PDB file of C-alpha atoms in Angstrom:
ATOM      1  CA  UNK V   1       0.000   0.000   0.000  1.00  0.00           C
ATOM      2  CA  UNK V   2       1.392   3.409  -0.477  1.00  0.00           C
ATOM      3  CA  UNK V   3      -1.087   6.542   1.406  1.00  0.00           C
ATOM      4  CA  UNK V   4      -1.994   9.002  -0.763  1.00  0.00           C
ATOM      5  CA  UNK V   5      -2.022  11.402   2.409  1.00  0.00           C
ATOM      6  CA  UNK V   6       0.317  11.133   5.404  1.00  0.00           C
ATOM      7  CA  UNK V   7      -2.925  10.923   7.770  1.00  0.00           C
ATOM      8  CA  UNK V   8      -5.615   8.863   8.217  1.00  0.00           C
ATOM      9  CA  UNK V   9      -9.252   9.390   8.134  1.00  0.00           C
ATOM     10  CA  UNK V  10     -10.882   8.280  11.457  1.00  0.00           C
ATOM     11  CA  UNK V  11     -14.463   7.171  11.566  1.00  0.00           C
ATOM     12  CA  UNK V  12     -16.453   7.720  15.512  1.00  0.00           C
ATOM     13  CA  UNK V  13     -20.088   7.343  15.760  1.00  0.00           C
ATOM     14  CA  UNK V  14     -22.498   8.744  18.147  1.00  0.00           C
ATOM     15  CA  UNK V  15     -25.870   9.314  19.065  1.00  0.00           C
ATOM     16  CA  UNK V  16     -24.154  12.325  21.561  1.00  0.00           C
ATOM     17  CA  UNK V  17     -23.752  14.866  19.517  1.00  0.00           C
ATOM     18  CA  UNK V  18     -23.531  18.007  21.160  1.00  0.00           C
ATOM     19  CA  UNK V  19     -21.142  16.499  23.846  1.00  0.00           C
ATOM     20  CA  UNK V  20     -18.769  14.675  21.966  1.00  0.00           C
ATOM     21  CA  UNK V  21     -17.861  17.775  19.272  1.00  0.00           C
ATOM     22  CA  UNK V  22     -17.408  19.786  22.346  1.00  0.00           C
ATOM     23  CA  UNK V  23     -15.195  17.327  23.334  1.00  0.00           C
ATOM     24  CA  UNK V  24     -13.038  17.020  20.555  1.00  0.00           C
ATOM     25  CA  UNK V  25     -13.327  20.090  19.108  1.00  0.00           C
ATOM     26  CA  UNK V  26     -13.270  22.741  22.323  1.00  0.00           C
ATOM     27  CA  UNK V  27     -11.525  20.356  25.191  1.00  0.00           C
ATOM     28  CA  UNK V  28      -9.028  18.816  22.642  1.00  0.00           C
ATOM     29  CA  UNK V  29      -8.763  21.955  20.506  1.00  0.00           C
ATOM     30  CA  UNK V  30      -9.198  19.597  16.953  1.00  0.00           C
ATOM     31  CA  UNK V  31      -9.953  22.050  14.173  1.00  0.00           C
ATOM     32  CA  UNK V  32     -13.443  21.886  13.117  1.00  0.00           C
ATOM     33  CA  UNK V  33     -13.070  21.720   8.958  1.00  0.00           C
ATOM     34  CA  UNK V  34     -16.871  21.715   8.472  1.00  0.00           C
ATOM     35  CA  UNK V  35     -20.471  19.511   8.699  1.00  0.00           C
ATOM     36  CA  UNK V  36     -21.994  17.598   5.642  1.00  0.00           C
ATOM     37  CA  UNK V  37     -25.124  14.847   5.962  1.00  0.00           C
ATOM     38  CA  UNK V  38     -24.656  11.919   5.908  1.00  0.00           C
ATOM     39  CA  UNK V  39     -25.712   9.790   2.624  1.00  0.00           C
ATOM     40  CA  UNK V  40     -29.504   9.470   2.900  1.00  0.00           C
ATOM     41  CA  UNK V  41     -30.353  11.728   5.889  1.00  0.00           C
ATOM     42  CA  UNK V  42     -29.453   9.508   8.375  1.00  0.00           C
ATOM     43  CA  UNK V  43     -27.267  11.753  10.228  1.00  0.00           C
ATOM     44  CA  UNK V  44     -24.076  14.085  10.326  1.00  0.00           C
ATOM     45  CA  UNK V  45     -20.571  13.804   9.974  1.00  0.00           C
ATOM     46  CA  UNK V  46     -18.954  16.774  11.581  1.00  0.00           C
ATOM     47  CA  UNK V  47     -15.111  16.847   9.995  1.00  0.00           C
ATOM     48  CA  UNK V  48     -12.063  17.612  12.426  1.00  0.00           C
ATOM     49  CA  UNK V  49      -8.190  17.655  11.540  1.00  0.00           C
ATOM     50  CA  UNK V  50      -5.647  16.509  13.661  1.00  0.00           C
ATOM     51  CA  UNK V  51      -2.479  17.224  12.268  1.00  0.00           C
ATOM     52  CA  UNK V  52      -2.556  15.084   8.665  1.00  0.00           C
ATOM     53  CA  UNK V  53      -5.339  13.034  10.069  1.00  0.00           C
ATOM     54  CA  UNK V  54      -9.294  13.496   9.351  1.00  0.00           C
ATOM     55  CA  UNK V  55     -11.647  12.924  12.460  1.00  0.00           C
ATOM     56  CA  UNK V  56     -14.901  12.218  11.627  1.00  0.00           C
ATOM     57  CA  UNK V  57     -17.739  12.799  14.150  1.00  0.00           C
ATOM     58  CA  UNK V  58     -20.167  10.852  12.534  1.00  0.00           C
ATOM     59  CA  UNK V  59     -23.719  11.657  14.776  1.00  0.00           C
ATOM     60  CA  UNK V  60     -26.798   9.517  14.134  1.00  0.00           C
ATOM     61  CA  UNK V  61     -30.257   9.496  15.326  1.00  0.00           C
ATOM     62  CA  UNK V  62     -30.383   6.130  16.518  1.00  0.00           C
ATOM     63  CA  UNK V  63     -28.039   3.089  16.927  1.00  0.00           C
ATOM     64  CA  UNK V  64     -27.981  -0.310  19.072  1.00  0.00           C
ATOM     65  CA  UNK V  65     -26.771   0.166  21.925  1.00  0.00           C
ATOM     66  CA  UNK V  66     -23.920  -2.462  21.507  1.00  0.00           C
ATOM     67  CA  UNK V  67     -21.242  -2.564  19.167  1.00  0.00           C
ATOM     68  CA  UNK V  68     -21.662  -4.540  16.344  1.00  0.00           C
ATOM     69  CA  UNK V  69     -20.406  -5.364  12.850  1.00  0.00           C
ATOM     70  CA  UNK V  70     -21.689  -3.198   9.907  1.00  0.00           C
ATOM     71  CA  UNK V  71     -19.882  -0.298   9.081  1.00  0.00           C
ATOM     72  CA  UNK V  72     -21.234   3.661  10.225  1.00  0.00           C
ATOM     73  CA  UNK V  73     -25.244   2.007  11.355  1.00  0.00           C
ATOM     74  CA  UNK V  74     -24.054  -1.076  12.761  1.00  0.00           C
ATOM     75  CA  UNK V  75     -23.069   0.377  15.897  1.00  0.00           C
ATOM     76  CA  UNK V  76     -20.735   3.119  17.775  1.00  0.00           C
ATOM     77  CA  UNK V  77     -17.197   2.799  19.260  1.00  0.00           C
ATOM     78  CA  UNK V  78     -13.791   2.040  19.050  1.00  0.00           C
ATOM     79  CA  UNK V  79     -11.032   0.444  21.982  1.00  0.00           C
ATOM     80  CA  UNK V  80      -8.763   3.714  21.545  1.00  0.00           C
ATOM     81  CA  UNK V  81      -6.459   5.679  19.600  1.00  0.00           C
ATOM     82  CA  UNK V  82      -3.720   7.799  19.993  1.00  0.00           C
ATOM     83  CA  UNK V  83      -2.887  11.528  19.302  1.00  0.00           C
ATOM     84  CA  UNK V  84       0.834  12.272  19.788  1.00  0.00           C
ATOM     85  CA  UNK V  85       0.952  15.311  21.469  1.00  0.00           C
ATOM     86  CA  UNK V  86       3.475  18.264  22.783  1.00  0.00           C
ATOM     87  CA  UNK V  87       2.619  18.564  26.458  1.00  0.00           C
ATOM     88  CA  UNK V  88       1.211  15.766  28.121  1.00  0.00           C
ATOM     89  CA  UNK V  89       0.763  17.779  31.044  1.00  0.00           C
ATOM     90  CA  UNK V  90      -1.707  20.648  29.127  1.00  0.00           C
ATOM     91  CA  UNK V  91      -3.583  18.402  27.678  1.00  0.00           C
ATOM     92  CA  UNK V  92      -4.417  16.222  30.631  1.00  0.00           C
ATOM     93  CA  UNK V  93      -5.262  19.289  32.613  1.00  0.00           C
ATOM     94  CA  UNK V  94      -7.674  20.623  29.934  1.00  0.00           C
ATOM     95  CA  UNK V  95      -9.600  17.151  29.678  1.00  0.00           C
ATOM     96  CA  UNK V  96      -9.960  17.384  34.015  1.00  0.00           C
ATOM     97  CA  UNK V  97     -10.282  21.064  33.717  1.00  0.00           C
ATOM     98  CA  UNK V  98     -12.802  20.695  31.621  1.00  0.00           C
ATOM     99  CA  UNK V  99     -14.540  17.564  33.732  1.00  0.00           C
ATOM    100  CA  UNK V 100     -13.997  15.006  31.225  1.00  0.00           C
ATOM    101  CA  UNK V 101     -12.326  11.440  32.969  1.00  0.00           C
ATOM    102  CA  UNK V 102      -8.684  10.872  32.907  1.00  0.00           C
ATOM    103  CA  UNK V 103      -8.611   6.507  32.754  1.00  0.00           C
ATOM    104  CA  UNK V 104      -4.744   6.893  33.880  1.00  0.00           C
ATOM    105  CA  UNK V 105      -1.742   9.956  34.188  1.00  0.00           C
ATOM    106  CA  UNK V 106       0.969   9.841  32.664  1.00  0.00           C
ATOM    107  CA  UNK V 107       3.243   7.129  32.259  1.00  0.00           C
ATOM    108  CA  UNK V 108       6.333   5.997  30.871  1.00  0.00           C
ATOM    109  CA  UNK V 109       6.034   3.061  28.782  1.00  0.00           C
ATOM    110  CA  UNK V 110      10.080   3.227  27.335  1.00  0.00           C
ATOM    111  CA  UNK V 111      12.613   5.623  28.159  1.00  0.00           C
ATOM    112  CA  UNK V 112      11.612   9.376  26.468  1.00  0.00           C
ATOM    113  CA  UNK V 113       7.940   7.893  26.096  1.00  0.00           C
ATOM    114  CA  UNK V 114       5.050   8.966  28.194  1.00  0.00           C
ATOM    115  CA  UNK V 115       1.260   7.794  27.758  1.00  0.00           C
ATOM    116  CA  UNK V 116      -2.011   8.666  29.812  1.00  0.00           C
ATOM    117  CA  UNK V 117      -5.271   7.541  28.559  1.00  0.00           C
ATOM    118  CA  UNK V 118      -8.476  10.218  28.467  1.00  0.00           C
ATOM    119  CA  UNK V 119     -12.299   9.146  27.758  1.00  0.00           C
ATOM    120  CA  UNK V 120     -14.605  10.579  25.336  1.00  0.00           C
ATOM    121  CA  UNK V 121     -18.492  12.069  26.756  1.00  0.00           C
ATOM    122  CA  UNK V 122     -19.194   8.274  25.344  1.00  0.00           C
ATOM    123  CA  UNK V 123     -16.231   6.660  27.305  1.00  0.00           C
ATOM    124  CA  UNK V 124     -14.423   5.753  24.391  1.00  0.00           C
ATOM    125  CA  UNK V 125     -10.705   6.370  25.502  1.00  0.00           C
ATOM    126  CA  UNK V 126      -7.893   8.238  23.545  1.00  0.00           C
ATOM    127  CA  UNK V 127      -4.573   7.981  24.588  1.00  0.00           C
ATOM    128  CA  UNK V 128      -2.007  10.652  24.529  1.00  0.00           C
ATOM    129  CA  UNK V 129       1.826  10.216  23.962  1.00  0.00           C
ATOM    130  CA  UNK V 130       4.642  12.408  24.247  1.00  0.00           C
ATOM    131  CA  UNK V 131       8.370  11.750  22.794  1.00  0.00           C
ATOM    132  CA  UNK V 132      11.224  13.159  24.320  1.00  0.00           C
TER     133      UNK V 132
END
């Protein structure tokens, strides 16, 4: 495979709307690139970059409430994912500041690598990691 883009395009669906752009757009500080429907009228997909990558807040009416196979309708989630960031340190403050859950503080995993793991208004969890 060679990327035709040095991102990726991330895919989280949600029946919680309001509180998870908030979340990921205001408390994380991802920069909101714009809203389009969703083929048929089934719902939105709000678009947010981080760095190279895509984020798409993908906000339906209705779901099950478990995961389950099927693409966008089949259900919402994810385990995690991971945003390398700066300062480990601001960005766990702004997600308690902000009264969001912090799963764990930081760590180090290997020397000059630090983790902590945040969750989403849905409790999906992103993890954080700063090099260096």
């Amino acid at each position: 495979m060679t990327p035709a883009k040095p991102g990726i395009d991330l895919g989280i669906v949600t029946t919680n709307g309001p509180a998870m752009l908030a979340f990921y757009r205001d408390v994380l500080g991802l920069a909101h690139q714009g809203d389009m429907p969703m083929p048929g009228g089934t719902g939105t997909m709000h678009r947010l970059l981080c760095g190279n990558s895509l984020i798409k807040l993908v906000v339906m009416p209705s779901l099950p409430t478990a995961a389950a196979p099927g693409g966008i309708g089949g259900g919402a989630g994810y385990r995690y994912w991971t945003i390398t960031v700066v300062s480990l340190a601001e960005q766990l403050k702004a997600v308690g500041d902000a009264g969001h859950t912090v799963v764990f503080g930081a760590r180090e995993i290997r020397p000059g690598v630090q983790i902590a793991m945040v969750a989403d208004p849905d409790g999906n969890w992103v993890e954080f990691l700063q090099l260096g």
